Short mmCIF file of C-alpha atoms in Angstrom, two decimals:
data_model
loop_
_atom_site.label_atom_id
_atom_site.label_comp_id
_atom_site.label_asym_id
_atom_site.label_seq_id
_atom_site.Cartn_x
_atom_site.Cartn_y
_atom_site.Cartn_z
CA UNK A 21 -10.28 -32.22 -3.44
CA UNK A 22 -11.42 -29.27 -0.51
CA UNK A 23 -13.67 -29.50 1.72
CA UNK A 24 -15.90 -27.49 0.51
CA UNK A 25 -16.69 -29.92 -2.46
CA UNK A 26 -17.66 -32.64 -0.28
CA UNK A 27 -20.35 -30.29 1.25
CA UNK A 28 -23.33 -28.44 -0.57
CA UNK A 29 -22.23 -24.50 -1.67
CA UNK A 30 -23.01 -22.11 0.65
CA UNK A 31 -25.81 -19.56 0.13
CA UNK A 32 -25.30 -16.33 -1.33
CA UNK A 33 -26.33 -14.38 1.52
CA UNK A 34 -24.32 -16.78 3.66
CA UNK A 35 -20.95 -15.81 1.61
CA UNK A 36 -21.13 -11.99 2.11
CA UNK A 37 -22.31 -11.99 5.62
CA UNK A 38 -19.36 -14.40 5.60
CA UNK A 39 -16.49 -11.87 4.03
CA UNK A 40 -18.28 -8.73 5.43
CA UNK A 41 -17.55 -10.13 8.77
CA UNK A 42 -14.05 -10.77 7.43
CA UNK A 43 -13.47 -7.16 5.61
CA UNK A 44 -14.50 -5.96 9.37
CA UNK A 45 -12.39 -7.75 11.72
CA UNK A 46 -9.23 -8.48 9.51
CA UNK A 47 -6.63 -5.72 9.08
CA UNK A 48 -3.40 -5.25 7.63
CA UNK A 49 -3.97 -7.32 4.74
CA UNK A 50 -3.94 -11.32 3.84
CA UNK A 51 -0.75 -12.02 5.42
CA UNK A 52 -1.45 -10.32 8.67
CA UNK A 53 -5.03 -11.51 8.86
CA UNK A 54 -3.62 -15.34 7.98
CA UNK A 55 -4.72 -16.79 11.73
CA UNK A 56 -7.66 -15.19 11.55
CA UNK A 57 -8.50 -16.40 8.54
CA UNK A 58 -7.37 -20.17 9.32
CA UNK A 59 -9.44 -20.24 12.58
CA UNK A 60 -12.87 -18.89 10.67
CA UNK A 61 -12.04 -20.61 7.36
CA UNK A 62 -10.58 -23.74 7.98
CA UNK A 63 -11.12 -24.75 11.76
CA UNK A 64 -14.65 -23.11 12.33
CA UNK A 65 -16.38 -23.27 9.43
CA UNK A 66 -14.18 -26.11 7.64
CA UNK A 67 -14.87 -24.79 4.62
CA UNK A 68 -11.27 -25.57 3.35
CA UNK A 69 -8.39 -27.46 4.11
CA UNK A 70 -5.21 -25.57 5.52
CA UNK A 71 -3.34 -26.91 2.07
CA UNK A 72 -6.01 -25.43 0.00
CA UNK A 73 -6.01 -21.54 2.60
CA UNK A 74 -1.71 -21.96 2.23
CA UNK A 75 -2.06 -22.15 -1.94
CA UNK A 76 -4.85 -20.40 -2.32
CA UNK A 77 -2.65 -17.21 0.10
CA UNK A 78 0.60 -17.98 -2.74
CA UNK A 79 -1.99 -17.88 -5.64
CA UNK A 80 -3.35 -14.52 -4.68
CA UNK A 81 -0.04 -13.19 -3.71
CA UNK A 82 0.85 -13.89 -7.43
CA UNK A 83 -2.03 -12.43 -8.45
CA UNK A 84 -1.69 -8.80 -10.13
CA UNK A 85 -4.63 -7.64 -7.83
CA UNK A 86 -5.21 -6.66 -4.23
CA UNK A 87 -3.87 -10.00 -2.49
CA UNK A 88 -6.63 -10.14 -0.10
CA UNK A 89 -9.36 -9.44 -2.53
CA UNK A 90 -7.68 -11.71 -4.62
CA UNK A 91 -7.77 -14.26 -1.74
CA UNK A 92 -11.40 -13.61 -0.60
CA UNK A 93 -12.46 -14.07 -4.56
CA UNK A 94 -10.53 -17.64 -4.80
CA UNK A 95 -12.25 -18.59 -1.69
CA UNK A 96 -15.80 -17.58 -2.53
CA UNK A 97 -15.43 -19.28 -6.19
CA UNK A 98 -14.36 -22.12 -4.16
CA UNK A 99 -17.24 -22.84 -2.09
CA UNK A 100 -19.50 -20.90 -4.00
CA UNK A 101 -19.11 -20.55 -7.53
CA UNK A 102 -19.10 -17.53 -9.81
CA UNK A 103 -21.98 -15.83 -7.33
CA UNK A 104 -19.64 -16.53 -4.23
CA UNK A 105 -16.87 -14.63 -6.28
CA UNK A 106 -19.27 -12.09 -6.65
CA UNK A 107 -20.74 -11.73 -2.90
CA UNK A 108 -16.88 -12.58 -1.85
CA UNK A 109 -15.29 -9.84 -3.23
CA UNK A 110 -18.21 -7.24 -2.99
CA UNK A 111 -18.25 -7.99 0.85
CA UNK A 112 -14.70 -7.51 1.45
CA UNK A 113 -14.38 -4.58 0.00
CA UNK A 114 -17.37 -2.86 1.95
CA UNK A 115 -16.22 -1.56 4.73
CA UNK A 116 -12.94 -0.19 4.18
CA UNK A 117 -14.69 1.37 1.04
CA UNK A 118 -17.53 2.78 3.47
CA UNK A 119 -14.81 4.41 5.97
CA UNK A 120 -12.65 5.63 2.98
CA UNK A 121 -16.08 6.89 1.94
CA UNK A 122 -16.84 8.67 5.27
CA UNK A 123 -13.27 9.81 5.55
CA UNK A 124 -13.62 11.61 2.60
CA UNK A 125 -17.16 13.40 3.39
CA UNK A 126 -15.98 14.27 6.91
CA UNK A 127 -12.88 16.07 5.74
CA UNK A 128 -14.42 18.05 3.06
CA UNK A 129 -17.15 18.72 5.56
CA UNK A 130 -14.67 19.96 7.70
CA UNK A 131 -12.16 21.93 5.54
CA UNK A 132 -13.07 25.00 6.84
CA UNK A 133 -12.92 24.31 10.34
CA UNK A 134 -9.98 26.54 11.48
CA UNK A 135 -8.91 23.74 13.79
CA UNK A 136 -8.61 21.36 10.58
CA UNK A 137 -6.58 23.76 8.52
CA UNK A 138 -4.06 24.63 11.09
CA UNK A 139 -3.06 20.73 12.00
CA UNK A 140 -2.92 20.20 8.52
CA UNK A 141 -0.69 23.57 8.10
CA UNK A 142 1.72 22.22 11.31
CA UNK A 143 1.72 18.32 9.61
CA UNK A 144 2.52 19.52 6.09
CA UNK A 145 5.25 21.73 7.60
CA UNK A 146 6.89 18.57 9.82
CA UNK A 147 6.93 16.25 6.34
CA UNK A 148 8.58 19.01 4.68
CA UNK A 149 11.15 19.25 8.21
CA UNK A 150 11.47 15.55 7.98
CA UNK A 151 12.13 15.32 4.46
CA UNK A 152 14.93 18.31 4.37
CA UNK A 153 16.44 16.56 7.52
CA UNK A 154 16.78 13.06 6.11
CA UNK A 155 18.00 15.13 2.79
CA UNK A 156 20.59 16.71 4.73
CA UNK A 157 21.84 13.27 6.61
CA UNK A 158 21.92 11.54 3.31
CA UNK A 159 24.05 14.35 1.62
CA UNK A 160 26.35 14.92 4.99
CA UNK A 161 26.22 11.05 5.43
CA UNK A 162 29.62 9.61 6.85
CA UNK A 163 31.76 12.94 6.60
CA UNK A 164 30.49 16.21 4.53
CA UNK A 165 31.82 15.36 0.84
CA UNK A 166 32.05 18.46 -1.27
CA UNK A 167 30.84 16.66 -4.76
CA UNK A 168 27.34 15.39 -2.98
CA UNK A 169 26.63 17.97 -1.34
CA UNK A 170 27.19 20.47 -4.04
CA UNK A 171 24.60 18.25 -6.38
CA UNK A 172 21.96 18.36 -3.13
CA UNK A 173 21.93 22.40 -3.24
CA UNK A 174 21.77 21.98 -7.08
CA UNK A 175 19.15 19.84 -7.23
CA UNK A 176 17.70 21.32 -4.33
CA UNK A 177 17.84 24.56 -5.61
CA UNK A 178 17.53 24.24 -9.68
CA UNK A 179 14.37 22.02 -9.89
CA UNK A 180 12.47 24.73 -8.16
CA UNK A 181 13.76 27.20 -10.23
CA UNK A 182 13.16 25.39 -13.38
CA UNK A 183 9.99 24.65 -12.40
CA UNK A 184 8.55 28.08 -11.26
CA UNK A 185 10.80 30.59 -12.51
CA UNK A 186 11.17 28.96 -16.10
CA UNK A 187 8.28 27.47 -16.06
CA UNK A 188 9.30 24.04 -17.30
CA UNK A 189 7.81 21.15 -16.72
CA UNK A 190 8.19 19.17 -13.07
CA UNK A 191 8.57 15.46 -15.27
CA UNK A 192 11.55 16.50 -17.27
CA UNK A 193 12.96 18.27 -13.74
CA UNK A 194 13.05 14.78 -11.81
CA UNK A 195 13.81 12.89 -15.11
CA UNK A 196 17.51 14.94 -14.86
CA UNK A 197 17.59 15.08 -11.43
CA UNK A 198 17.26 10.99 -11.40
CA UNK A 199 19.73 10.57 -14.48
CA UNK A 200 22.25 12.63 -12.60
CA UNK A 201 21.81 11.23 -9.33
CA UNK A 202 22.12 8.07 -10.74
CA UNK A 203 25.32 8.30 -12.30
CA UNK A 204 26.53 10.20 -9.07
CA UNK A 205 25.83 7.38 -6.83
CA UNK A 206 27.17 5.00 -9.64
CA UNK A 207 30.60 6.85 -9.31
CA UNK A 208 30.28 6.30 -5.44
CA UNK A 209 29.84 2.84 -5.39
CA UNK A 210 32.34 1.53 -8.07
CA UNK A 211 35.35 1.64 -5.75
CA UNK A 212 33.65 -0.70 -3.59
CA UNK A 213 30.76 -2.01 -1.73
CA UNK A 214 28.57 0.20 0.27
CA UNK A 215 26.29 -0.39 3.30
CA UNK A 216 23.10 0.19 1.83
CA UNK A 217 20.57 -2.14 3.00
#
């Protein structure tokens, strides 16, 4: 038995003012907002019991769904019925939905700005940097191996090709690529163990 059933269900309004609070101030997701939501659920508000927050947490985390939407829903059901479910999960979601929402207005607003275009030039350029350079550590690795780092320039070089100059398509490209990586790395690891983590 909760808490919450001992008690008379909290209004509707209640509920979302409730989670929209909660979708403000928590960040990170369930598991990082946890003590927050102990100290407003269970030792302010007592609206459940820390047994019922710790299942209700494993529960959503099982859940095929965002785990703190998942979480929020459980908990308005709980000590609100189907219309706390409702207001629950409406109210989380607001206000990460409104920034996304801004987020998105503001950058097409400002896609012309020459400002805008030329950080985005200089950050697309320094993902591509950091991608070749981690490409080249992997392939160089403990000591420059000839068969590795002859597939990297392959790979590197014929999925590009395939793609643009033969026009074929980019899904049957990293389907190879994968297969033959895969038995490459395969052939790597069968004399012994490696040290990936």
């Amino acid at each position: 038995m909760t808490i919450a059933s001992d008690k008379n269900p909290l209004s509707f309004f209640t509920i979302c003012w409730l989670f929209l609070v909660l979708g403000c101030t928590c960040f990170g997701g369930m598991w990082a907002a946890m003590d927050r939501l102990q100290r407003e659920l269970v030792e302010r508000r007592q609206l459940i019991s820390l047994e019922d927050q710790r299942s209700l947490m494993l529960a959503a985390a099982m859940i095929p769904a965002p785990k703190f939407l998942a979480f929020a829903v459980m908990v308005g059901y709980r000590i609100g019925g189907i219309w706390g479910a409702v207001g629950s999960s409406i109210s989380i979601l607001l206000p990460g939905t409104a920034l996304v929402l801004v987020a998105c207005v503001l950058t097409v607003v400002a896609s012309e700005n020459i400002a805008l275009k030329t950080i985005q030039h200089y950050v697309g350029l320094g993902v591509v940097g950091l991608l070749a350079g981690n490409a080249v550590r992997m392939f160089i690795g403990d000591g420059l191996r000839i068969r590795p780092a002859l597939f990297g320039l392959v790979i590197s070089l014929g999925i590009p090709l395939y793609v643009i100059v033969a026009e074929g398509p980019l899904i049957i490209a990293a389907c190879v690529g994968l297969a033959i990586g895969s038995l490459m790395i395969r052939e790597d690891v069968s004399g012994g163990t490696t040290g990936v983590e």
